[in-house]
Structure formats: structure tokens, C-alpha cells
Short mmCIF file of C-alpha atoms (C1' of nucleotides) in Angstrom, two decimals:
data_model
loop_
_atom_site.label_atom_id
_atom_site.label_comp_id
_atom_site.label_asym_id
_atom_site.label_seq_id
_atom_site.Cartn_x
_atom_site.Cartn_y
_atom_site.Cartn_z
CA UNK A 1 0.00 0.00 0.00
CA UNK A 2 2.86 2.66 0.88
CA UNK A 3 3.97 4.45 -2.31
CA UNK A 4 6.85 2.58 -3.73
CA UNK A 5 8.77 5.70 -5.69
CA UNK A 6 11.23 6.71 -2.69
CA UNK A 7 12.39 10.22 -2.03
CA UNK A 8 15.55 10.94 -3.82
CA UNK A 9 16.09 14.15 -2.92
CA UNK A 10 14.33 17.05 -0.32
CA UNK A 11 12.32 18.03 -2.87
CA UNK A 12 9.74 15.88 -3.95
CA UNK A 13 8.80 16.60 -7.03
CA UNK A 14 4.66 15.24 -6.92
CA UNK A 15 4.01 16.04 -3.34
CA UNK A 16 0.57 17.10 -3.97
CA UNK A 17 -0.54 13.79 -6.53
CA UNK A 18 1.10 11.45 -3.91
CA UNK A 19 -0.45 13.12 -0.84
CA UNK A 20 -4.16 13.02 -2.50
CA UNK A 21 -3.45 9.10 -3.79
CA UNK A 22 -2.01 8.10 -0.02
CA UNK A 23 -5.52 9.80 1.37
CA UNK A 24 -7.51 8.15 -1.27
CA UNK A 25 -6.17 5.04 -0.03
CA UNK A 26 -6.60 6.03 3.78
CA UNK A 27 -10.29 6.74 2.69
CA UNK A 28 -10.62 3.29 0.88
CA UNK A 29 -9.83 1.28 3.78
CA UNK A 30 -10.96 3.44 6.97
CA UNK A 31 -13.77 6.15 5.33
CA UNK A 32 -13.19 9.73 5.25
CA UNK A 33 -12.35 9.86 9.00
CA UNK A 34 -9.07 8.07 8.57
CA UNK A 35 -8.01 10.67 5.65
CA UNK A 36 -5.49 12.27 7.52
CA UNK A 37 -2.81 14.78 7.06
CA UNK A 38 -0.37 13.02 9.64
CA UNK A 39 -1.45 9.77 8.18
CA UNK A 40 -0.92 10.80 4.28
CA UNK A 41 2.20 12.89 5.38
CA UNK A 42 3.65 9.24 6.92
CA UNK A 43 2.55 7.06 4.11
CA UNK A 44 4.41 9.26 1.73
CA UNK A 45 6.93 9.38 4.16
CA UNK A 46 7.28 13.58 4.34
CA UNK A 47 7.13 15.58 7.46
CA UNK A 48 2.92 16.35 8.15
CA UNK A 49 3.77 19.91 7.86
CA UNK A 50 4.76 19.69 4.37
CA UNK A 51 1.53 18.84 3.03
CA UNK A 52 0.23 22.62 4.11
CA UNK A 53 2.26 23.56 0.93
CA UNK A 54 0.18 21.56 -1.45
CA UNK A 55 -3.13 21.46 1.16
CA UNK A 56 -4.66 24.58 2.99
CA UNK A 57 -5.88 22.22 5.59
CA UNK A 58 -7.35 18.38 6.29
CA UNK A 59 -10.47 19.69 4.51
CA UNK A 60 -8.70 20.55 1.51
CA UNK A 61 -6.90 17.05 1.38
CA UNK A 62 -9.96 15.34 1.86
CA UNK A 63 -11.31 17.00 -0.78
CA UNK A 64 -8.89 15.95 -3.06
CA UNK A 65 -9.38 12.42 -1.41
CA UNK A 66 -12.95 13.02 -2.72
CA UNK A 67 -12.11 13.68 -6.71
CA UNK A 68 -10.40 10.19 -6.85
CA UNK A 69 -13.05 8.51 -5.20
CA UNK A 70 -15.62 10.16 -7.64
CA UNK A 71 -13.42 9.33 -10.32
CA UNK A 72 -13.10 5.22 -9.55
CA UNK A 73 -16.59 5.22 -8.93
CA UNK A 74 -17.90 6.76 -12.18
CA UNK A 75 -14.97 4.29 -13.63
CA UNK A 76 -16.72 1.22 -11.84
CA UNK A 77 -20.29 2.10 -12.84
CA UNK A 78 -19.73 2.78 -16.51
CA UNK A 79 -18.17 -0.72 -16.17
CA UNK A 80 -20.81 -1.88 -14.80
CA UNK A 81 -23.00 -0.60 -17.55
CA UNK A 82 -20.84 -1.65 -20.68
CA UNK A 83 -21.90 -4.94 -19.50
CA UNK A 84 -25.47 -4.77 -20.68
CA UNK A 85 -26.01 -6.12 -24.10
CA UNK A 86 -26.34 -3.74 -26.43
CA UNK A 87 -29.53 -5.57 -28.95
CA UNK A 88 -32.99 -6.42 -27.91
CA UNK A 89 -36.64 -4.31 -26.82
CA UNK A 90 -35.96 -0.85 -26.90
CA UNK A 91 -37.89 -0.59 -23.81
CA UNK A 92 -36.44 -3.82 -22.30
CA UNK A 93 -32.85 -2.26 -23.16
CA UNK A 94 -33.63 1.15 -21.32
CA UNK A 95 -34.95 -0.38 -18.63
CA UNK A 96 -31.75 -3.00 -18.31
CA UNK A 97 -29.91 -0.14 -18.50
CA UNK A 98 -31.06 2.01 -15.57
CA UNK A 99 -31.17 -1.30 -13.56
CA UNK A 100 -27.33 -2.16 -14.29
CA UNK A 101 -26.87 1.61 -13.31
CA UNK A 102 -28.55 1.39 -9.90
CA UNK A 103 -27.05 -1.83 -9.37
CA UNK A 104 -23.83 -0.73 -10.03
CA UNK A 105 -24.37 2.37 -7.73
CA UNK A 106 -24.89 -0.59 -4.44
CA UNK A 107 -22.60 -2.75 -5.42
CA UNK A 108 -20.11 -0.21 -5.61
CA UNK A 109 -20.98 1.25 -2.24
CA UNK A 110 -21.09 -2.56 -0.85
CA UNK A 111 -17.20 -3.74 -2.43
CA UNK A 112 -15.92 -0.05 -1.86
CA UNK A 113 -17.56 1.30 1.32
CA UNK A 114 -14.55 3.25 2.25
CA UNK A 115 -14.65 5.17 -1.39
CA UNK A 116 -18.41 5.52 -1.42
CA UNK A 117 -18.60 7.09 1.89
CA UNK A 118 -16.18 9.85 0.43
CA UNK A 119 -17.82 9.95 -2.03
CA UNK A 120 -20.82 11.94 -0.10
CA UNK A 121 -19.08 13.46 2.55
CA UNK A 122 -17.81 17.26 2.92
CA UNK A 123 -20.74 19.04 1.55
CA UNK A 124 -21.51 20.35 5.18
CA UNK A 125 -18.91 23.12 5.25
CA UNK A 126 -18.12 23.47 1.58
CA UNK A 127 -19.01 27.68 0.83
CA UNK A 128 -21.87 28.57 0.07
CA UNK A 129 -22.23 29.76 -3.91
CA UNK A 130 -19.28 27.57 -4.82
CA UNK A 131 -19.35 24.95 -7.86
CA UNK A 132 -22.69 24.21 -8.48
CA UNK A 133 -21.25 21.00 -10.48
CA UNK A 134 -20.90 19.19 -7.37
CA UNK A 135 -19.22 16.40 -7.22
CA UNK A 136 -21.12 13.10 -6.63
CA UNK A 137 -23.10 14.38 -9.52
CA UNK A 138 -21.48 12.40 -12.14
CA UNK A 139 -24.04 8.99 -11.09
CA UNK A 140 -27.18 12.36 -11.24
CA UNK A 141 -25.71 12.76 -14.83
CA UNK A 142 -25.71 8.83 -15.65
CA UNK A 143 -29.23 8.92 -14.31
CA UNK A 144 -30.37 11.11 -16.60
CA UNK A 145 -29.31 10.29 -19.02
CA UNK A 146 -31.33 6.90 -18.46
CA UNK A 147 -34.39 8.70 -17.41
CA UNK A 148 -33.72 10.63 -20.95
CA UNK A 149 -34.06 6.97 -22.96
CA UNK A 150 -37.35 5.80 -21.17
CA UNK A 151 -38.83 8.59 -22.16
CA UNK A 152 -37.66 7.95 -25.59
CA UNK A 153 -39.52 4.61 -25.87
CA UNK A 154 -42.29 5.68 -23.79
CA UNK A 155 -42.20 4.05 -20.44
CA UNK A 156 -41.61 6.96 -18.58
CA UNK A 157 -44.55 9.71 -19.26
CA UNK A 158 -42.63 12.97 -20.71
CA UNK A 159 -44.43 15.44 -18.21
CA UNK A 160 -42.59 12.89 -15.42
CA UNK A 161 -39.36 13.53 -16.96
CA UNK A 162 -38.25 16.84 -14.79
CA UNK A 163 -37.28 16.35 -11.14
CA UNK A 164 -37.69 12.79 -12.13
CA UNK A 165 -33.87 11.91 -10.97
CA UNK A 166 -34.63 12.08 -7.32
CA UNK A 167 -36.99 9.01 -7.12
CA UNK A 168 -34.22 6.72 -8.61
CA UNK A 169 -31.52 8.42 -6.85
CA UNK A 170 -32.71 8.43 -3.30
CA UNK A 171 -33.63 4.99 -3.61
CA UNK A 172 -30.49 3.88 -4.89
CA UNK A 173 -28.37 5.67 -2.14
CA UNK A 174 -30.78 5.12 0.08
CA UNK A 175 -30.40 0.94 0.09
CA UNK A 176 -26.43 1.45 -0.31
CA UNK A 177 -26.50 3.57 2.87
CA UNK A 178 -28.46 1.23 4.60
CA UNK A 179 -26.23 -1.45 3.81
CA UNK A 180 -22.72 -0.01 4.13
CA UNK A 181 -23.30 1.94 7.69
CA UNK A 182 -26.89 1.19 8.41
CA UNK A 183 -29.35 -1.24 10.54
CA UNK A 184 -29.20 -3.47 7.15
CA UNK A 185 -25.59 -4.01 7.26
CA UNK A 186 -24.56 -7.44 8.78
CA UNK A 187 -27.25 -8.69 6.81
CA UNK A 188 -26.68 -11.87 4.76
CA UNK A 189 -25.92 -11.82 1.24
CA UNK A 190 -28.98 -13.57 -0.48
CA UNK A 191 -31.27 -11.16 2.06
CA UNK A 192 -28.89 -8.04 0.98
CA UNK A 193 -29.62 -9.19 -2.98
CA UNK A 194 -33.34 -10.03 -2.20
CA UNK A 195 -33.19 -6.25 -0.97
CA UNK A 196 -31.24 -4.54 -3.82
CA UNK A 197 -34.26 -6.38 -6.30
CA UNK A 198 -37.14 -4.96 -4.19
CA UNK A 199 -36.02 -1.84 -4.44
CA UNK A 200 -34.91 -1.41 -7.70
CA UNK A 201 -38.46 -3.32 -8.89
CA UNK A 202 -39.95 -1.21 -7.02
CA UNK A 203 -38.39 2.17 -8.35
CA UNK A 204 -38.81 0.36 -12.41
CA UNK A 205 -42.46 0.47 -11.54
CA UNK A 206 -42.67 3.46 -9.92
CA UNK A 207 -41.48 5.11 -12.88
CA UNK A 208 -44.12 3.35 -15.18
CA UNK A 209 -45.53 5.78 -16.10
CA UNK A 210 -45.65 6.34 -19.90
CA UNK A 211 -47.88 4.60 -22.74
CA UNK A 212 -45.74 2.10 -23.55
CA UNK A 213 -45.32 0.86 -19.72
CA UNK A 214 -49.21 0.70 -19.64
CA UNK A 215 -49.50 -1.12 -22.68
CA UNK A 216 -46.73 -3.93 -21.48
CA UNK A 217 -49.20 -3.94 -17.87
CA UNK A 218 -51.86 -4.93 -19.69
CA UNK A 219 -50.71 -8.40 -21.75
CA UNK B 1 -27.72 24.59 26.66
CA UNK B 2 -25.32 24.17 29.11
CA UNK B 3 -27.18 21.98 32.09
CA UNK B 4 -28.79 24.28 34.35
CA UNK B 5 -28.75 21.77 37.22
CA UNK B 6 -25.42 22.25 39.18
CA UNK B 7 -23.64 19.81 40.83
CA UNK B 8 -23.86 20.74 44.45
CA UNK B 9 -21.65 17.64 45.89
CA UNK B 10 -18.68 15.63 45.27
CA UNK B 11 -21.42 12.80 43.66
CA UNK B 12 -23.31 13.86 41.17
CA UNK B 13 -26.14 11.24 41.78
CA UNK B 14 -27.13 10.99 38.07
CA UNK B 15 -24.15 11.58 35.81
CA UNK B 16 -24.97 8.90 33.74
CA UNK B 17 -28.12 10.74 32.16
CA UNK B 18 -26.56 13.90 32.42
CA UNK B 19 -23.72 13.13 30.39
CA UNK B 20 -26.21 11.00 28.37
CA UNK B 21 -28.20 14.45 27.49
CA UNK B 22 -25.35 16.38 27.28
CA UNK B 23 -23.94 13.60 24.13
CA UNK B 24 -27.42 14.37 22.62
CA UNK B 25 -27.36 17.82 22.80
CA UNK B 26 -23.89 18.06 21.10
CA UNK B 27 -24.94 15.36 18.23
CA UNK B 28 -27.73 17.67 17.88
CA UNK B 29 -26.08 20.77 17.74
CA UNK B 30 -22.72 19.07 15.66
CA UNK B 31 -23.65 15.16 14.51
CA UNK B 32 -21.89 12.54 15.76
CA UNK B 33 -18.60 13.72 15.49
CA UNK B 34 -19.19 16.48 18.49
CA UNK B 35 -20.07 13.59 20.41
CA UNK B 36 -17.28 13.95 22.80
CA UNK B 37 -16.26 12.54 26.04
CA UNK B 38 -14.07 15.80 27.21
CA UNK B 39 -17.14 17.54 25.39
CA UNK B 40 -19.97 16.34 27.24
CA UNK B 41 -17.83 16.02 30.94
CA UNK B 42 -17.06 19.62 30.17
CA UNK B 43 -20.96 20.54 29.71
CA UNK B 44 -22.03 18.81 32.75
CA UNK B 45 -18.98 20.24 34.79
CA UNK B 46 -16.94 17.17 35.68
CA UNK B 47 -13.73 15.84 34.66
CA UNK B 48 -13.37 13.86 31.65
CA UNK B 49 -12.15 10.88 33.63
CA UNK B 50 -15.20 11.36 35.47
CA UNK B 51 -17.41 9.95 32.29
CA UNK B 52 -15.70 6.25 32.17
CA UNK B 53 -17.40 5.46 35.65
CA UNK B 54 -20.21 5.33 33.46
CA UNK B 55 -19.27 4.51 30.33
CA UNK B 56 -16.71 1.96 28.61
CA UNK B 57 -15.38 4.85 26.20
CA UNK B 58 -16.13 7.64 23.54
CA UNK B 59 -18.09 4.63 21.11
CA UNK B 60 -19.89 3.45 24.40
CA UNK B 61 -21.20 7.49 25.24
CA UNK B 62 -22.47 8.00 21.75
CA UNK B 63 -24.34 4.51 21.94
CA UNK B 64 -26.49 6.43 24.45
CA UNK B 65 -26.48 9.39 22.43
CA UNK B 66 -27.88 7.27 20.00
CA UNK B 67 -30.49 5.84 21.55
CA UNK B 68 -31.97 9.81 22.66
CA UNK B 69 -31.41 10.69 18.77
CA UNK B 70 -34.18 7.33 17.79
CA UNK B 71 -36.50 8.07 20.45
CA UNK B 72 -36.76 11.31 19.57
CA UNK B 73 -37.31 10.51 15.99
CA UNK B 74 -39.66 7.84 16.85
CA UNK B 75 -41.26 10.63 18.62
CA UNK B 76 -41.23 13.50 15.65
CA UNK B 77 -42.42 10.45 12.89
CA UNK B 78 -45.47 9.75 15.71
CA UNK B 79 -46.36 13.17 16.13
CA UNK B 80 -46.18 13.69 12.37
CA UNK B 81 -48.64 10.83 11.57
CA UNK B 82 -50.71 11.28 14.27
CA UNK B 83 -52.00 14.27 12.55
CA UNK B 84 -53.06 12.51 9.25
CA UNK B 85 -57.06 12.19 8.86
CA UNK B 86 -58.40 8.81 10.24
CA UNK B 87 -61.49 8.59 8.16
CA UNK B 88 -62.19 8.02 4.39
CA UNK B 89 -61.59 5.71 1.56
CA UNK B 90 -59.45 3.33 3.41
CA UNK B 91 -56.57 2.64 0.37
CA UNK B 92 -56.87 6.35 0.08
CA UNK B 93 -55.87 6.13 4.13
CA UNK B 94 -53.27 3.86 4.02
CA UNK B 95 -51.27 5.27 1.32
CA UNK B 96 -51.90 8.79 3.45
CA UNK B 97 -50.10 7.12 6.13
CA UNK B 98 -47.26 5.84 4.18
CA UNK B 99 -46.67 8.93 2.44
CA UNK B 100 -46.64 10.82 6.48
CA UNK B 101 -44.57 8.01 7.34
CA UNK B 102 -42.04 9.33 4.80
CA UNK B 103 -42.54 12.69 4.90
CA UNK B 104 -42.13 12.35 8.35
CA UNK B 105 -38.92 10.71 7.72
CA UNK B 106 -37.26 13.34 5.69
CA UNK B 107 -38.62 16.23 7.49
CA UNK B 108 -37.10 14.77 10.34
CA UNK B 109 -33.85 14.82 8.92
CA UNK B 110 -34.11 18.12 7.05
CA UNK B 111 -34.83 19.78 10.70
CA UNK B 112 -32.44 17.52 12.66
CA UNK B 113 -30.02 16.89 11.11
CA UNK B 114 -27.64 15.80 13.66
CA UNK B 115 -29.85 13.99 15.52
CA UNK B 116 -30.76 12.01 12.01
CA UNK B 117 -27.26 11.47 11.84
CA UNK B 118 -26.82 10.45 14.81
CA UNK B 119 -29.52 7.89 14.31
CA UNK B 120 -27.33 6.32 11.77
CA UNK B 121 -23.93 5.75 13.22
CA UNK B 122 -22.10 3.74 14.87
CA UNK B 123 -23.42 0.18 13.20
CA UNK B 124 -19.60 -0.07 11.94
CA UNK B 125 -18.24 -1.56 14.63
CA UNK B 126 -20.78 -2.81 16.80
CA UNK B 127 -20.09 -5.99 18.05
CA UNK B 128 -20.73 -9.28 15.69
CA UNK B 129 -23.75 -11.42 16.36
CA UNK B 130 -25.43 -8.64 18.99
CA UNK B 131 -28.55 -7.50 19.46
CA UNK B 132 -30.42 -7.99 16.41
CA UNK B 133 -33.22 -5.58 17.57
CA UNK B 134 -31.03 -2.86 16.46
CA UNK B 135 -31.86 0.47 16.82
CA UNK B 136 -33.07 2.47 14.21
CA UNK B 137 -35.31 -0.34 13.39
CA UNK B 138 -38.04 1.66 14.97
CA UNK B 139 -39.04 3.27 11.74
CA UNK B 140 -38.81 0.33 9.88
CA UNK B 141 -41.79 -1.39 12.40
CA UNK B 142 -43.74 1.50 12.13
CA UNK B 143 -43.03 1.10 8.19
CA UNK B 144 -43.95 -2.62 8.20
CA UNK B 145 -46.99 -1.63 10.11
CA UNK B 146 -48.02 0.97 7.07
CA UNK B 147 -47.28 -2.11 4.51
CA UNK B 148 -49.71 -4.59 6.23
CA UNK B 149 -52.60 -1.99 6.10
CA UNK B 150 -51.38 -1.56 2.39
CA UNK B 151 -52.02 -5.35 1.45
CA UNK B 152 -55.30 -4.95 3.82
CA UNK B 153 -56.89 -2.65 1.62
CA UNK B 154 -55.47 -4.25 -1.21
CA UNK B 155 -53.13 -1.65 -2.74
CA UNK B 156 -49.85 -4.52 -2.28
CA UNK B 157 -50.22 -7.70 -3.46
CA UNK B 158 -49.90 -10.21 -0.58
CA UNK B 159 -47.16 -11.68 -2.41
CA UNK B 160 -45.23 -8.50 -2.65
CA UNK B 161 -45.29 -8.00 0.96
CA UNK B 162 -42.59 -9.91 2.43
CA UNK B 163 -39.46 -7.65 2.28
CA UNK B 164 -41.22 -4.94 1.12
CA UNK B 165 -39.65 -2.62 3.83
CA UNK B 166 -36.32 -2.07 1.72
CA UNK B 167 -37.66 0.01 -1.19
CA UNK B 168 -39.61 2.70 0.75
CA UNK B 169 -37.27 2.52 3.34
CA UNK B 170 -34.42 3.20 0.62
CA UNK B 171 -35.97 5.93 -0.90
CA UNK B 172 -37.01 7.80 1.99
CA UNK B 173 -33.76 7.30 3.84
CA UNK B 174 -31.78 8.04 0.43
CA UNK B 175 -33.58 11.39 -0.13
CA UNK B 176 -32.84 12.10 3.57
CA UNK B 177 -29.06 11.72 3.37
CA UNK B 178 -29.10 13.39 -0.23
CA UNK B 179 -30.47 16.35 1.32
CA UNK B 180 -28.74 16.86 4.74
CA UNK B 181 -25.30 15.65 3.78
CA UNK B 182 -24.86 14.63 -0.20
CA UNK B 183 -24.99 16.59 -3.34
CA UNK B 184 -28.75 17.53 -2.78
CA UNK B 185 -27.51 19.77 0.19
CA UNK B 186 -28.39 23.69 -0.44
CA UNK B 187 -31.18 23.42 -3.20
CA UNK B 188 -33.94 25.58 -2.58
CA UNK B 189 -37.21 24.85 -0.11
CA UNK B 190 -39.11 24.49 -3.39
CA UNK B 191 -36.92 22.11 -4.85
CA UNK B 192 -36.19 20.17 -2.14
CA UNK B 193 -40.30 19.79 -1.54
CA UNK B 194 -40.46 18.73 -5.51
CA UNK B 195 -37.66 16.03 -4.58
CA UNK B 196 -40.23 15.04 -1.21
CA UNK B 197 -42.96 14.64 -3.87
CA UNK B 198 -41.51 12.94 -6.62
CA UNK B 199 -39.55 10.48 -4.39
CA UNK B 200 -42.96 9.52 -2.31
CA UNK B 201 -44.72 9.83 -5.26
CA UNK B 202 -42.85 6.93 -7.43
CA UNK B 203 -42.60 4.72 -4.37
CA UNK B 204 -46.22 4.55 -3.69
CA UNK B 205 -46.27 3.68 -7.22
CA UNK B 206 -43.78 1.38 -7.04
CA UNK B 207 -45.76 -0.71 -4.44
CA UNK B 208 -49.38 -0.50 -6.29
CA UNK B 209 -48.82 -4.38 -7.38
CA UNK B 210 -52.74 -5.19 -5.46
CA UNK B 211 -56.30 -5.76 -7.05
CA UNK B 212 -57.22 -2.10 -5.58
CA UNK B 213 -54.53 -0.86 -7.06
CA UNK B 214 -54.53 -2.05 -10.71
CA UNK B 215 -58.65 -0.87 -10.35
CA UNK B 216 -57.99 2.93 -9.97
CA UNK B 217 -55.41 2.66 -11.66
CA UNK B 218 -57.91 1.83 -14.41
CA UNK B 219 -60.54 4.76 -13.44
"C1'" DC C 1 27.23 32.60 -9.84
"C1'" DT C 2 23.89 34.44 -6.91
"C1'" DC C 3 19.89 34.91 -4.72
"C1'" DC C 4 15.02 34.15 -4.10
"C1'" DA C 5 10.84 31.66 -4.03
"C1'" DA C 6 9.27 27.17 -3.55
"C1'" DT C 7 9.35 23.31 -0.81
"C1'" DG C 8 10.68 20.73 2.90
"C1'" DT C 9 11.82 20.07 8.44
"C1'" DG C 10 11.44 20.80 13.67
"C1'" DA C 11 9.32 22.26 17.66
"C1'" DA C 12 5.28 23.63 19.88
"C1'" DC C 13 0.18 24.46 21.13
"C1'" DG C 14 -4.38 22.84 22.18
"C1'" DC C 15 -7.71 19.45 21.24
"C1'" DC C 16 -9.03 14.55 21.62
"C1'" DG C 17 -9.31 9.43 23.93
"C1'" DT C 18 -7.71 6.89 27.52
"C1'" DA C 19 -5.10 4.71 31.58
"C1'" DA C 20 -3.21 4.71 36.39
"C1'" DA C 21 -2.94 6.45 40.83
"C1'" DC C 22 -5.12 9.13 44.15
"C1'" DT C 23 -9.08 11.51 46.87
"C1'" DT C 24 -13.64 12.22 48.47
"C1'" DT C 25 -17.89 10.51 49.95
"C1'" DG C 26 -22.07 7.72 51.16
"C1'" DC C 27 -23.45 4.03 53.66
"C1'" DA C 28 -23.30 -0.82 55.92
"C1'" DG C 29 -22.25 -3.28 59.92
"C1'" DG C 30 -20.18 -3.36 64.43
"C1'" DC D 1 -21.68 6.60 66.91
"C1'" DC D 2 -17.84 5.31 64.25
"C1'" DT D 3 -15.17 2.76 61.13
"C1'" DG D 4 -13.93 1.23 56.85
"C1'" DC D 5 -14.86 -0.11 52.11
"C1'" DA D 6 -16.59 0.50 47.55
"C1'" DA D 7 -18.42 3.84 44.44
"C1'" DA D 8 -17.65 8.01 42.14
"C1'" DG D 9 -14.73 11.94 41.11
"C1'" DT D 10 -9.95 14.18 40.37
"C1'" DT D 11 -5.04 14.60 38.93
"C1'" DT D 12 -1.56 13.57 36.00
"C1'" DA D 13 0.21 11.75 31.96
"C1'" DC D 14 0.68 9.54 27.30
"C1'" DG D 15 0.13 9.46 22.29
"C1'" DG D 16 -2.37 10.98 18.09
"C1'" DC D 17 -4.56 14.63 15.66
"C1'" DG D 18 -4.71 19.58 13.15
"C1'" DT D 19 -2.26 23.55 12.74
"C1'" DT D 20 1.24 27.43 13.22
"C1'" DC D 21 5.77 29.52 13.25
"C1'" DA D 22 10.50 29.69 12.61
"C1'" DC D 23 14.05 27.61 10.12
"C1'" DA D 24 16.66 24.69 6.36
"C1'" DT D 25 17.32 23.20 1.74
"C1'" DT D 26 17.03 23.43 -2.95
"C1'" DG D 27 16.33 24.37 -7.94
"C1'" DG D 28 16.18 27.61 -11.37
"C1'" DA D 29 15.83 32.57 -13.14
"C1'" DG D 30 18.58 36.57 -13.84
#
DNA sequence: CTCCAATGTGAACGCCGTAAACTTTGCAGG
DNA sequence: CCTGCAAAGTTTACGGCGTTCACATTGGAG
């Protein structure tokens, strides 16, 4: 785990990139609590003090912490999502696809708990106006684009379209929460997949909405 | 918010619950993190040492932090759907419970955040095979409660009952963390009520698998 | 070649959790 | 009544954390 390239010389050269990949890793295996500047500092083997060159404080490094975790979750959900064939129902396909997407989303939070969780943390004392392209809304963007194609072949009514990411989203979140840090974790894992297939059934036909999900009701 | 109640001997005579309160008060006022031994001996004037005569350590205090934060959201989700109608149509009833239930839920959170929080920590390292009446399963009782009267009036299918607690429960919760700590944070009121609608409104949907469903459904 | 700005180190402060040794106190039994 | 013990607080101390300030080293621009 410790970052093979020594220190040749008092300077370092990529202080900053090693710093944020040493508290990426802190986060993956202990959360965002165990992203540390001492700890980073150590595992990169530099005095803590140094990293207030690159960092203006634990926030800041956790924040970095935060980009990489975004990043290898986006990578490990659009994996996820290359894995759903490609040929078939239009209707059947956009529906398979926002299902691999929200089962992604858990399984991701379930096999990287540590990442997920900073993932979503640190929007409590981020200022006010800043970014409005938050991070942890690269899944929202996935999502809609989803929401976008079952409108397309009519199983999701077009007047449902706007505001219609929180539904899926909450859901989504809501189950990996529950299973990462909440009264559902510890639970086996046929009841934890038995969960994950309630839910997302449940969120597939609570987005039924459009002609063409009536129509496939009805036979 | 400091404890009005001074100590007027050596013995406190109930430093247990004092310290207890004072733990809830700062996960109120700062989440889980303020929950502090040095914090809450400090707000009921005794030593910090003082506080492990009455409990094992820091994870031990907010244990009983935790269980203020559940009763008092068991409290806020009773008050809340004590207040919905109790006579009509009954699907129309039990649905208006559900959707209380979860409004409930996130308006909790949204208001309390801390104590929400609060609710929701600590399940990391809590011992293996313990008590498997965890807390926080309160709302998910009272949920299971609203489900039966759902298949009752024939809204769920029997068949779609067992289990049924993880999509609702999902959602609601999901929403709830969105808002208070994830990317959802800072929206507007408006919005956020939208997100409250949408979300309740697709899970009720989600869950309209029953006879009494499908028939207004058809209407 | 020189010097300065960037980048690192060392020592120190106050916060936290926690342990060990000590002190105060209520109360049980003679 | 009084004696002594166990319960409940206090004092002191350790290490880890974030963070600051003063200082050391270095690479590269002029």
C-alpha cells in the first residue's frame, strides 16, 4: 500500500498527486475519518507539515481524497453498464440499463464502502455559492441520461421527466447507505440481494408511467 | 444549553443521564462527530475521567447518544402521523399514512439533522452477532406496520409484501441523506419539496402491485 | 554565480481518547 | 456513633490529531 517511488532528494517533485493518492487510499480502507494529514504525510513518508504547501488544511486534502473517489466510482459504474447487451426491446434495453446503473451504484458502495462514503461526505462546510457541479453528480448525470431513454420509448410519461432523478436516486443511495453503515448491514448476502431487487423493482415500476409501460401492464 | 442543574456535591447522583443528554445535545447541535467525552464532561462540569465510571469509552457514550437521537425521531415520525385524517376511503388512508410516514422521515432529517445522523452511526463496529433488535429499526416497524394496512386494503399484493420494507425505506432514507449531507444539500425549499414529492410519489407507485390498485389505476 | 521563491523540516500548542494512581464521599455493619 | 470499604470523582500523563511559526534546503531565473 505505501507508495513505492522513494524520495531521492528534499524536494519531492509530486508532493501534492502522492499526498491526495495516499488519502484516497486512507479513505478506501478506513472512510473519510481516517483521511489524515499526519497519516498521508507518513505514508508518503514527508514531514505532516509539508503537506500545508500543497493542502490549505485536512479539509482541503480530503477533498482531493474526494475527486479520486468520484473518479473510480464513475470508472466502476460505466463498467458496470458496458456490460449490458447492447440488442434487444428498446424498452427492455432502457430499462436494463437504468437497472445495471442502480445496481452498479450498491454494489459499488457494498465492495468499496470506504470510497463511497467519500464519495458523499464534505458538503456540510463546503461555501456557500461555490461549484454548483458538485461532485457526486457524475451517477445524477448517468441517471439522466437513463431517465432521458425511457422517455424515448415511452415508459416513462414525458411530463414525469423533470425532477424525475430524485426518485431513482434516493432509492439507490438510500439501500447502499443502509447497507454499508446502516441497521441493514450485517445482513446476509442472499437477504442483501433479495433487498437490492425490491427496491430497484420497485423504483422500475414506480417510474411506469408512460404509454408504452401501460400497454406492457396490460398483456 | 449548558445543564442548568449544578452539581452541588462531590457525587453527582445521576451523571450517567446527564452526560447522556449532554452527548445528545452536542450530536444535535454538531452530529456525531461532536459527540465527545471531554465535550460532554465539560458541559455537565466534571472531569473527563469522570465519564468512564459510566461509560466503557467515547463509542460506548455515543451509543447512548444514540439511543436519545431514535427516540426522539420515533417521537417527531409519531407526532407527524398522528396528525393525518383517520377517516375516508381506506386505500386512500393507508397510502396517506405511508406517504406521512415518509414525509415524516425526511422532514425529520431536514430539521435535525444531527440527531438524524446520529440515528445512523455507529453500526460499523458494533459488536458481531449482537442485538439484532437494532436500533433504528423503529421506523422500519412503524413502516412494516403501514405495509400490512397496504395489502389490507389491497393496494400490495400479498405476495409483494414480504421484504417490502427495503424500497420505501431506501428511498425515503436516500432522499434524507441526499439532502442533509450529499450533493442535494443547499437546493432551494421548493426544490427540495419537488424532490419530497416525486420520491414519495414513485414509491407509492412502485408498491401499487394489489387488485385495488390495478382498479384505480384503471378509473 | 547568486539569490530568491518554492518546498521541505522541527518544535510547539491545544484538542481529543484513555489509563493509572489518588481523593472524596455515602453508607453498611459493628 | 464510628469505622472502613466501595463507588464516584480528580489529577496527572501519554500518544495521536490539526495547525502554526520559525528555520533549512534546494532548484532555477537573472
Amino acid at each position: 500500500m505505501t507508495n513505492s517511488s522513494a524520495r531521492r532528494s528534499y524536494h519531492h517533485g509530486d508532493l501534492r498527486n502522492a499526498l491526495a493518492r495516499a488519502a484516497a487510499g486512507l479513505a478506501a480502507s478506513g472512510g473519510p475519518d481516517a483521511v489524515t494529514i499526519r497519516g498521508a504525510a507518513r505514508e508518503v513518508g514527508v514531514t505532516p507539515t509539508a503537506a500545508y504547501r500543497h493542502f490549505a488544511n485536512q479539509a482541503d486534502l480530503l477533498l482531493a481524497a474526494q475527486d479520486l473517489a468520484i473518479t473510480g466510482m464513475a470508472a466502476a459504474m460505466a463498467g458496470h453498464l458496458s456490460q449490458v447487451p447492447s440488442e434487444g426491446d428498446p424498452v427492455d434495453l432502457a430499462v436494463a440499463r437504468l437497472l445495471s446503473t442502480g445496481r452498479g451504484y450498491i454494489q459499488f458502495a457494498v465492495e468499496e464502502p470506504g470510497i463511497f462514503r467519500t464519495c458523499f461526505t464534505g458538503y456540510l462546510d463546503r461555501p456557500e455559492g461555490s461549484d454548483p457541479d458538485l461532485p457526486g453528480r457524475a451517477p445524477y448525470a448517468l441517471l439522466g441520461e437513463m431517465l432521458d431513454q425511457l422517455v424515448e420509448v415511452g415508459y416513462l410519461a414525458p411530463e414525469d421527466r423533470p425532477g424525475a432523478e430524485a426518485g431513482p436516486w434516493a432509492a439507490v443511495h438510500g439501500l447502499a447507505m443502509l447497507l454499508i453503515d446502516g441497521p441493514l448491514r450485517g445482513i446476509t448476502r442472499a437477504e442483501q440481494e433479495a433487498a437490492v431487487d425490491r427496491t430497484l423493482a420497485m423504483t422500475v415500476r414506480g417510474l411506469a408511467t408512460g404509454p408504452e409501460a401501460e400497454r406492457r401492464r396490460d398483456r
